[in-house]
């Protein structure tokens, strides 16, 4: 997804900063999946930063 959005913003000469969350705490059920743990979530965000070469917020 980051690559597709970055491609569009690059053509439009618009700055792009990737923002995502690895912990979805606001779920309606306490037992719902909240996402990967912090270490895995941060690793995924680091991969996006390195592979797409965009800043991460």
Coordinates of N, CA and C in Angstrom, one line a residue:
X1 N 0.8 -1.2 0.0 CA 0.0 0.0 0.0 C 0.9 1.3 0.0
X2 N 1.9 1.3 0.8 CA 2.8 2.4 0.9 C 3.4 2.7 -0.5
X3 N 3.8 1.7 -1.2 CA 4.4 1.9 -2.5 C 3.4 2.5 -3.5
X4 N 2.2 2.1 -3.5 CA 1.2 2.6 -4.4 C 0.9 4.1 -4.1
X5 N 0.7 4.4 -2.8 CA 0.5 5.8 -2.4 C 1.7 6.7 -2.7
X6 N 2.9 6.2 -2.4 CA 4.1 7.0 -2.7 C 4.2 7.3 -4.2
X7 N 3.9 6.3 -5.0 CA 4.0 6.5 -6.4 C 3.1 7.6 -6.9
X8 N 1.9 7.7 -6.3 CA 0.9 8.7 -6.7 C 1.4 10.1 -6.2
X9 N 1.8 10.2 -4.9 CA 2.3 11.5 -4.4 C 3.5 12.0 -5.1
X10 N 4.4 11.0 -5.5 CA 5.6 11.4 -6.2 C 5.3 12.1 -7.5
X11 N 4.3 11.5 -8.3 CA 3.9 12.1 -9.5 C 3.3 13.5 -9.4
X12 N 2.6 13.7 -8.2 CA 1.9 15.0 -8.0 C 2.8 15.9 -7.2
X13 N 4.1 15.5 -6.9 CA 5.0 16.4 -6.2 C 4.5 16.8 -4.8
X14 N 3.9 15.8 -4.1 CA 3.3 16.0 -2.8 C 4.1 15.2 -1.8
X15 N 4.5 15.8 -0.7 CA 5.3 15.0 0.3 C 4.4 13.9 0.9
X16 N 5.1 12.8 1.2 CA 4.4 11.6 1.7 C 5.1 11.1 2.9
X17 N 4.3 11.0 4.0 CA 4.8 10.4 5.3 C 3.9 9.2 5.6
X18 N 4.4 8.0 5.7 CA 3.6 6.8 6.0 C 3.2 6.8 7.5
X19 N 1.9 6.7 7.8 CA 1.5 6.6 9.2 C 0.6 5.4 9.3
X20 N 1.0 4.6 10.4 CA 0.2 3.4 10.6 C 0.3 3.1 12.1
X21 N -0.5 2.2 12.6 CA -0.5 1.8 14.0 C -0.3 0.3 14.0
X22 N 0.5 -0.2 15.0 CA 0.7 -1.6 15.2 C -0.2 -2.1 16.3
X23 N -0.9 -1.3 17.1 CA -1.8 -1.7 18.2 C -3.1 -1.0 18.0
X24 N -4.1 -1.8 17.7 CA -5.5 -1.3 17.5 C -6.3 -1.5 18.8
X25 N -6.0 -0.7 19.8 CA -6.6 -0.9 21.1 C -8.1 -0.5 21.1
X26 N -8.6 0.2 20.2 CA -10.0 0.7 20.3 C -10.9 -0.3 19.5
X27 N -11.1 -1.5 20.0 CA -11.9 -2.5 19.4 C -13.2 -2.6 20.3
X28 N -14.3 -3.1 19.7 CA -15.5 -3.2 20.4 C -15.5 -4.4 21.4
X29 N -14.7 -5.4 21.1 CA -14.6 -6.5 22.0 C -13.2 -6.6 22.6
X30 N -13.1 -6.8 23.9 CA -11.8 -6.9 24.6 C -11.0 -8.1 24.1
X31 N -11.7 -9.1 23.5 CA -11.0 -10.3 23.0 C -10.6 -10.2 21.6
X32 N -10.9 -9.1 20.9 CA -10.6 -9.0 19.5 C -9.0 -8.9 19.3
X33 N -8.6 -9.3 18.1 CA -7.2 -9.2 17.7 C -6.8 -7.7 17.6
X34 N -5.7 -7.4 18.3 CA -5.3 -6.0 18.3 C -4.1 -5.7 17.4
X35 N -3.6 -6.7 16.8 CA -2.4 -6.5 15.9 C -1.2 -7.3 16.4
X36 N -0.1 -7.2 15.7 CA 1.1 -7.8 16.2 C 1.6 -7.2 17.5
X37 N 2.5 -7.9 18.2 CA 3.1 -7.3 19.4 C 4.0 -6.1 19.0
X38 N 4.5 -5.4 19.9 CA 5.2 -4.1 19.6 C 6.5 -4.4 18.8
X39 N 7.3 -5.4 19.2 CA 8.5 -5.7 18.4 C 8.2 -6.0 17.0
X40 N 7.2 -6.9 16.7 CA 6.9 -7.2 15.3 C 6.3 -6.0 14.6
X41 N 5.4 -5.3 15.2 CA 4.9 -4.1 14.6 C 5.9 -3.1 14.2
X42 N 6.9 -2.8 15.1 CA 8.0 -1.9 14.8 C 8.9 -2.4 13.7
X43 N 9.1 -3.7 13.6 CA 9.9 -4.3 12.6 C 9.2 -4.1 11.2
X44 N 7.9 -4.3 11.2 CA 7.1 -4.1 9.9 C 7.2 -2.7 9.5
X45 N 7.0 -1.7 10.4 CA 7.2 -0.3 10.0 C 8.6 0.0 9.5
X46 N 9.6 -0.6 10.2 CA 11.0 -0.4 9.7 C 11.2 -0.9 8.3
X47 N 10.6 -2.1 8.0 CA 10.6 -2.6 6.7 C 10.0 -1.7 5.6
X48 N 8.9 -1.1 6.0 CA 8.2 -0.2 5.0 C 9.1 1.0 4.8
X49 N 9.7 1.5 5.9 CA 10.6 2.7 5.7 C 11.8 2.4 4.8
X50 N 12.4 1.2 5.0 CA 13.6 0.8 4.3 C 13.3 0.4 2.8
X51 N 12.2 -0.3 2.6 CA 11.8 -0.8 1.3 C 11.2 0.3 0.4
X52 N 10.4 1.2 0.9 CA 9.8 2.2 0.1 C 10.6 3.5 0.2
X53 N 11.5 3.6 1.2 CA 12.3 4.8 1.3 C 11.5 6.1 1.6
X54 N 10.5 5.9 2.6 CA 9.7 7.0 3.0 C 9.8 7.2 4.5
X55 N 9.6 8.4 5.0 CA 9.6 8.6 6.4 C 8.3 8.0 7.1
X56 N 8.5 7.6 8.3 CA 7.4 6.9 9.0 C 7.0 7.8 10.2
X57 N 5.7 7.9 10.5 CA 5.2 8.7 11.6 C 4.7 7.7 12.6

